[in-house]
């Protein structure tokens, strides 16, 4: 497991960009963390690094957003961004066909995917937490998973901890490049 510390929203986007630069068609990345920890902010940085130009928003109510990728995006044609927060049963996850989306020349980001992570097989796990959450389990005051606190913008500069681990051989074969790319953020 790789443990990182990022000092700002830009840092979160930079870590996401490193992983996006290593992602390839068929990859599934599971994003986890408390409400407001930066999962959607991570997704925005990841998508931007892949060349997504339209706004990336949390698919909490629609469950899945898909974004076309420009040619040369590591063989992938689309970034699929899912949010499992509102799902109650594993059969509902199966109905989204996330692995099929990955197999169909896509890269899939799954927010709140940790609750069904065992169903996914080969994937990368990214856990985000705000300063203090990692060590004392404190909840955040935020009730959304957005880039900023709507009143103050305080989450932009909030320290986040990011834990990254590879599950299966696909990301394990790229692990040395993950370590190298994230070296400046290592704890």
C-alpha positions as protocol buffer text, in pm:
chain_id: "A"
residue {
  index: 1
  type: UNK
  ca { x: 0 y: 0 z: 0 }
}
residue {
  index: 2
  type: UNK
  ca { x: 119 y: 349 z: -84 }
}
residue {
  index: 3
  type: UNK
  ca { x: 33 y: 628 z: 162 }
}
residue {
  index: 4
  type: UNK
  ca { x: 31 y: 986 z: 36 }
}
residue {
  index: 5
  type: UNK
  ca { x: -35 y: 1329 z: 179 }
}
residue {
  index: 6
  type: UNK
  ca { x: -167 y: 1606 z: -44 }
}
residue {
  index: 7
  type: UNK
  ca { x: -189 y: 1966 z: 73 }
}
residue {
  index: 8
  type: UNK
  ca { x: -455 y: 2100 z: -165 }
}
residue {
  index: 9
  type: UNK
  ca { x: -708 y: 2034 z: -438 }
}
residue {
  index: 10
  type: UNK
  ca { x: -425 y: 2077 z: -689 }
}
residue {
  index: 11
  type: UNK
  ca { x: -235 y: 1801 z: -509 }
}
residue {
  index: 12
  type: UNK
  ca { x: -538 y: 1571 z: -527 }
}
residue {
  index: 13
  type: UNK
  ca { x: -564 y: 1643 z: -900 }
}
residue {
  index: 14
  type: UNK
  ca { x: -189 y: 1580 z: -942 }
}
residue {
  index: 15
  type: UNK
  ca { x: -210 y: 1233 z: -782 }
}
residue {
  index: 16
  type: UNK
  ca { x: -516 y: 1157 z: -995 }
}
residue {
  index: 17
  type: UNK
  ca { x: -324 y: 1269 z: -1305 }
}
residue {
  index: 18
  type: UNK
  ca { x: -38 y: 1032 z: -1224 }
}
residue {
  index: 19
  type: UNK
  ca { x: -281 y: 739 z: -1205 }
}
residue {
  index: 20
  type: UNK
  ca { x: -466 y: 853 z: -1517 }
}
residue {
  index: 21
  type: UNK
  ca { x: -135 y: 859 z: -1701 }
}
residue {
  index: 22
  type: UNK
  ca { x: -85 y: 494 z: -1610 }
}
residue {
  index: 23
  type: UNK
  ca { x: -444 y: 383 z: -1668 }
}
residue {
  index: 24
  type: UNK
  ca { x: -538 y: 185 z: -1975 }
}
residue {
  index: 25
  type: UNK
  ca { x: -850 y: 43 z: -2133 }
}
residue {
  index: 26
  type: UNK
  ca { x: -1016 y: -214 z: -1913 }
}
residue {
  index: 27
  type: UNK
  ca { x: -901 y: -61 z: -1584 }
}
residue {
  index: 28
  type: UNK
  ca { x: -1134 y: -31 z: -1287 }
}
residue {
  index: 29
  type: UNK
  ca { x: -1042 y: 212 z: -1009 }
}
residue {
  index: 30
  type: UNK
  ca { x: -1233 y: 199 z: -680 }
}
residue {
  index: 31
  type: UNK
  ca { x: -1257 y: 531 z: -491 }
}
residue {
  index: 32
  type: UNK
  ca { x: -1349 y: 523 z: -124 }
}
residue {
  index: 33
  type: UNK
  ca { x: -1364 y: 763 z: 167 }
}
residue {
  index: 34
  type: UNK
  ca { x: -1606 y: 950 z: 386 }
}
residue {
  index: 35
  type: UNK
  ca { x: -1853 y: 1201 z: 247 }
}
residue {
  index: 36
  type: UNK
  ca { x: -1660 y: 1510 z: 137 }
}
residue {
  index: 37
  type: UNK
  ca { x: -1319 y: 1340 z: 136 }
}
residue {
  index: 38
  type: UNK
  ca { x: -1246 y: 1423 z: -227 }
}
residue {
  index: 39
  type: UNK
  ca { x: -1364 y: 1129 z: -438 }
}
residue {
  index: 40
  type: UNK
  ca { x: -1531 y: 1350 z: -698 }
}
residue {
  index: 41
  type: UNK
  ca { x: -1240 y: 1596 z: -687 }
}
residue {
  index: 42
  type: UNK
  ca { x: -1012 y: 1301 z: -763 }
}
residue {
  index: 43
  type: UNK
  ca { x: -1241 y: 1197 z: -1051 }
}
residue {
  index: 44
  type: UNK
  ca { x: -1225 y: 1550 z: -1194 }
}
residue {
  index: 45
  type: UNK
  ca { x: -845 y: 1548 z: -1191 }
}
residue {
  index: 46
  type: UNK
  ca { x: -836 y: 1198 z: -1337 }
}
residue {
  index: 47
  type: UNK
  ca { x: -1074 y: 1287 z: -1618 }
}
residue {
  index: 48
  type: UNK
  ca { x: -896 y: 1613 z: -1700 }
}
residue {
  index: 49
  type: UNK
  ca { x: -566 y: 1425 z: -1728 }
}
residue {
  index: 50
  type: UNK
  ca { x: -728 y: 1188 z: -1978 }
}
residue {
  index: 51
  type: UNK
  ca { x: -854 y: 1480 z: -2186 }
}
residue {
  index: 52
  type: UNK
  ca { x: -1217 y: 1504 z: -2070 }
}
residue {
  index: 53
  type: UNK
  ca { x: -1321 y: 1862 z: -2139 }
}
residue {
  index: 54
  type: UNK
  ca { x: -1682 y: 1858 z: -2020 }
}
residue {
  index: 55
  type: UNK
  ca { x: -1760 y: 1912 z: -1651 }
}
residue {
  index: 56
  type: UNK
  ca { x: -1725 y: 1597 z: -1441 }
}
residue {
  index: 57
  type: UNK
  ca { x: -1992 y: 1581 z: -1174 }
}
residue {
  index: 58
  type: UNK
  ca { x: -2082 y: 1324 z: -914 }
}
residue {
  index: 59
  type: UNK
  ca { x: -2326 y: 1066 z: -1051 }
}
residue {
  index: 60
  type: UNK
  ca { x: -2490 y: 1017 z: -711 }
}
residue {
  index: 61
  type: UNK
  ca { x: -2845 y: 1030 z: -848 }
}
residue {
  index: 62
  type: UNK
  ca { x: -2787 y: 903 z: -1202 }
}
residue {
  index: 63
  type: UNK
  ca { x: -2546 y: 630 z: -1083 }
}
residue {
  index: 64
  type: UNK
  ca { x: -2326 y: 652 z: -1394 }
}
residue {
  index: 65
  type: UNK
  ca { x: -2181 y: 921 z: -1618 }
}
residue {
  index: 66
  type: UNK
  ca { x: -1980 y: 842 z: -1931 }
}
residue {
  index: 67
  type: UNK
  ca { x: -1733 y: 1077 z: -2098 }
}
residue {
  index: 68
  type: UNK
  ca { x: -1582 y: 1025 z: -2443 }
}
residue {
  index: 69
  type: UNK
  ca { x: -1203 y: 1028 z: -2448 }
}
residue {
  index: 70
  type: UNK
  ca { x: -988 y: 1173 z: -2724 }
}
residue {
  index: 71
  type: UNK
  ca { x: -789 y: 934 z: -2943 }
}
residue {
  index: 72
  type: UNK
  ca { x: -468 y: 818 z: -2781 }
}
residue {
  index: 73
  type: UNK
  ca { x: -609 y: 785 z: -2428 }
}
residue {
  index: 74
  type: UNK
  ca { x: -422 y: 461 z: -2358 }
}
residue {
  index: 75
  type: UNK
  ca { x: -653 y: 272 z: -2593 }
}
residue {
  index: 76
  type: UNK
  ca { x: -965 y: 372 z: -2400 }
}
residue {
  index: 77
  type: UNK
  ca { x: -1263 y: 529 z: -2573 }
}
residue {
  index: 78
  type: UNK
  ca { x: -1456 y: 637 z: -2264 }
}
residue {
  index: 79
  type: UNK
  ca { x: -1424 y: 719 z: -1897 }
}
residue {
  index: 80
  type: UNK
  ca { x: -1717 y: 579 z: -1698 }
}
residue {
  index: 81
  type: UNK
  ca { x: -1774 y: 735 z: -1356 }
}
residue {
  index: 82
  type: UNK
  ca { x: -2009 y: 546 z: -1123 }
}
residue {
  index: 83
  type: UNK
  ca { x: -2135 y: 625 z: -775 }
}
residue {
  index: 84
  type: UNK
  ca { x: -2268 y: 334 z: -568 }
}
residue {
  index: 85
  type: UNK
  ca { x: -2367 y: 539 z: -261 }
}
residue {
  index: 86
  type: UNK
  ca { x: -2743 y: 497 z: -312 }
}
residue {
  index: 87
  type: UNK
  ca { x: -2741 y: 128 z: -404 }
}
residue {
  index: 88
  type: UNK
  ca { x: -2879 y: -117 z: -149 }
}
residue {
  index: 89
  type: UNK
  ca { x: -2807 y: -458 z: -301 }
}
residue {
  index: 90
  type: UNK
  ca { x: -2521 y: -618 z: -490 }
}
residue {
  index: 91
  type: UNK
  ca { x: -2764 y: -711 z: -768 }
}
residue {
  index: 92
  type: UNK
  ca { x: -2805 y: -338 z: -835 }
}
residue {
  index: 93
  type: UNK
  ca { x: -2428 y: -314 z: -882 }
}
residue {
  index: 94
  type: UNK
  ca { x: -2439 y: -606 z: -1126 }
}
residue {
  index: 95
  type: UNK
  ca { x: -2710 y: -424 z: -1322 }
}
residue {
  index: 96
  type: UNK
  ca { x: -2466 y: -138 z: -1389 }
}
residue {
  index: 97
  type: UNK
  ca { x: -2235 y: -382 z: -1577 }
}
residue {
  index: 98
  type: UNK
  ca { x: -1921 y: -195 z: -1469 }
}
residue {
  index: 99
  type: UNK
  ca { x: -1678 y: -468 z: -1570 }
}
residue {
  index: 100
  type: UNK
  ca { x: -1843 y: -488 z: -1912 }
}
residue {
  index: 101
  type: UNK
  ca { x: -1798 y: -112 z: -1952 }
}
residue {
  index: 102
  type: UNK
  ca { x: -1429 y: -154 z: -1872 }
}
residue {
  index: 103
  type: UNK
  ca { x: -1399 y: -446 z: -2114 }
}
residue {
  index: 104
  type: UNK
  ca { x: -1561 y: -236 z: -2387 }
}
residue {
  index: 105
  type: UNK
  ca { x: -1256 y: -7 z: -2426 }
}
residue {
  index: 106
  type: UNK
  ca { x: -1339 y: 192 z: -2114 }
}
residue {
  index: 107
  type: UNK
  ca { x: -1177 y: 304 z: -1792 }
}
residue {
  index: 108
  type: UNK
  ca { x: -1413 y: 289 z: -1492 }
}
residue {
  index: 109
  type: UNK
  ca { x: -1396 y: 500 z: -1173 }
}
residue {
  index: 110
  type: UNK
  ca { x: -1628 y: 376 z: -897 }
}
residue {
  index: 111
  type: UNK
  ca { x: -1709 y: 604 z: -603 }
}
residue {
  index: 112
  type: UNK
  ca { x: -1821 y: 420 z: -288 }
}
residue {
  index: 113
  type: UNK
  ca { x: -1710 y: 98 z: -455 }
}
residue {
  index: 114
  type: UNK
  ca { x: -1538 y: -29 z: -142 }
}
residue {
  index: 115
  type: UNK
  ca { x: -1866 y: -175 z: -15 }
}
residue {
  index: 116
  type: UNK
  ca { x: -1866 y: -428 z: -302 }
}
residue {
  index: 117
  type: UNK
  ca { x: -1493 y: -428 z: -382 }
}
residue {
  index: 118
  type: UNK
  ca { x: -1472 y: -807 z: -349 }
}
residue {
  index: 119
  type: UNK
  ca { x: -1692 y: -837 z: -659 }
}
residue {
  index: 120
  type: UNK
  ca { x: -1446 y: -651 z: -879 }
}
residue {
  index: 121
  type: UNK
  ca { x: -1141 y: -871 z: -928 }
}
residue {
  index: 122
  type: UNK
  ca { x: -839 y: -688 z: -1075 }
}
residue {
  index: 123
  type: UNK
  ca { x: -850 y: -316 z: -984 }
}
residue {
  index: 124
  type: UNK
  ca { x: -680 y: -23 z: -817 }
}
residue {
  index: 125
  type: UNK
  ca { x: -809 y: 92 z: -479 }
}
residue {
  index: 126
  type: UNK
  ca { x: -781 y: 461 z: -384 }
}
residue {
  index: 127
  type: UNK
  ca { x: -895 y: 565 z: -36 }
}
residue {
  index: 128
  type: UNK
  ca { x: -917 y: 937 z: 43 }
}
residue {
  index: 129
  type: UNK
  ca { x: -953 y: 1095 z: 384 }
}
residue {
  index: 130
  type: UNK
  ca { x: -933 y: 1445 z: 523 }
}
residue {
  index: 131
  type: UNK
  ca { x: -662 y: 1535 z: 774 }
}
residue {
  index: 132
  type: UNK
  ca { x: -753 y: 1359 z: 1098 }
}
residue {
  index: 133
  type: UNK
  ca { x: -983 y: 1097 z: 944 }
}
residue {
  index: 134
  type: UNK
  ca { x: -705 y: 846 z: 892 }
}
residue {
  index: 135
  type: UNK
  ca { x: -592 y: 849 z: 1253 }
}
residue {
  index: 136
  type: UNK
  ca { x: -897 y: 923 z: 1463 }
}
residue {
  index: 137
  type: UNK
  ca { x: -1194 y: 833 z: 1244 }
}
residue {
  index: 138
  type: UNK
  ca { x: -1338 y: 1184 z: 1272 }
}
residue {
  index: 139
  type: UNK
  ca { x: -1620 y: 1271 z: 1038 }
}
residue {
  index: 140
  type: UNK
  ca { x: -1605 y: 1576 z: 816 }
}
residue {
  index: 141
  type: UNK
  ca { x: -1857 y: 1855 z: 834 }
}
residue {
  index: 142
  type: UNK
  ca { x: -1920 y: 1833 z: 461 }
}
residue {
  index: 143
  type: UNK
  ca { x: -2235 y: 1665 z: 339 }
}
residue {
  index: 144
  type: UNK
  ca { x: -2127 y: 1643 z: -23 }
}
residue {
  index: 145
  type: UNK
  ca { x: -1828 y: 1503 z: -206 }
}
residue {
  index: 146
  type: UNK
  ca { x: -1736 y: 1825 z: -379 }
}
residue {
  index: 147
  type: UNK
  ca { x: -1414 y: 2012 z: -443 }
}
residue {
  index: 148
  type: UNK
  ca { x: -1489 y: 2294 z: -205 }
}
residue {
  index: 149
  type: UNK
  ca { x: -1692 y: 2392 z: 95 }
}
residue {
  index: 150
  type: UNK
  ca { x: -1975 y: 2588 z: -66 }
}
residue {
  index: 151
  type: UNK
  ca { x: -1938 y: 2881 z: 175 }
}
residue {
  index: 152
  type: UNK
  ca { x: -1565 y: 2921 z: 221 }
}
residue {
  index: 153
  type: UNK
  ca { x: -1372 y: 2715 z: -33 }
}
residue {
  index: 154
  type: UNK
  ca { x: -1188 y: 2567 z: 266 }
}
residue {
  index: 155
  type: UNK
  ca { x: -1172 y: 2212 z: 127 }
}
residue {
  index: 156
  type: UNK
  ca { x: -947 y: 2340 z: -154 }
}
residue {
  index: 157
  type: UNK
  ca { x: -659 y: 2372 z: 89 }
}
residue {
  index: 158
  type: UNK
  ca { x: -754 y: 2091 z: 329 }
}
residue {
  index: 159
  type: UNK
  ca { x: -489 y: 1824 z: 373 }
}
residue {
  index: 160
  type: UNK
  ca { x: -598 y: 1487 z: 236 }
}
residue {
  index: 161
  type: UNK
  ca { x: -444 y: 1147 z: 285 }
}
residue {
  index: 162
  type: UNK
  ca { x: -457 y: 908 z: -8 }
}
residue {
  index: 163
  type: UNK
  ca { x: -396 y: 535 z: 27 }
}
residue {
  index: 164
  type: UNK
  ca { x: -343 y: 343 z: -296 }
}
residue {
  index: 165
  type: UNK
  ca { x: -325 y: -34 z: -333 }
}
residue {
  index: 166
  type: UNK
  ca { x: -324 y: -269 z: -629 }
}
residue {
  index: 167
  type: UNK
  ca { x: -551 y: -573 z: -634 }
}
residue {
  index: 168
  type: UNK
  ca { x: -451 y: -826 z: -896 }
}
residue {
  index: 169
  type: UNK
  ca { x: -171 y: -845 z: -1152 }
}
residue {
  index: 170
  type: UNK
  ca { x: -266 y: -560 z: -1385 }
}
residue {
  index: 171
  type: UNK
  ca { x: -182 y: -270 z: -1153 }
}
residue {
  index: 172
  type: UNK
  ca { x: 88 y: -472 z: -977 }
}
residue {
  index: 173
  type: UNK
  ca { x: 282 y: -470 z: -1304 }
}
residue {
  index: 174
  type: UNK
  ca { x: 265 y: -87 z: -1306 }
}
residue {
  index: 175
  type: UNK
  ca { x: 329 y: -43 z: -935 }
}
residue {
  index: 176
  type: UNK
  ca { x: 687 y: 85 z: -970 }
}
residue {
  index: 177
  type: UNK
  ca { x: 559 y: 361 z: -1199 }
}
residue {
  index: 178
  type: UNK
  ca { x: 285 y: 449 z: -947 }
}
residue {
  index: 179
  type: UNK
  ca { x: 550 y: 479 z: -674 }
}
residue {
  index: 180
  type: UNK
  ca { x: 775 y: 692 z: -896 }
}
residue {
  index: 181
  type: UNK
  ca { x: 493 y: 923 z: -1009 }
}
residue {
  index: 182
  type: UNK
  ca { x: 363 y: 980 z: -656 }
}
residue {
  index: 183
  type: UNK
  ca { x: 703 y: 1007 z: -488 }
}
residue {
  index: 184
  type: UNK
  ca { x: 661 y: 1379 z: -409 }
}
residue {
  index: 185
  type: UNK
  ca { x: 348 y: 1308 z: -203 }
}
residue {
  index: 186
  type: UNK
  ca { x: 472 y: 1006 z: -5 }
}
residue {
  index: 187
  type: UNK
  ca { x: 420 y: 1019 z: 373 }
}
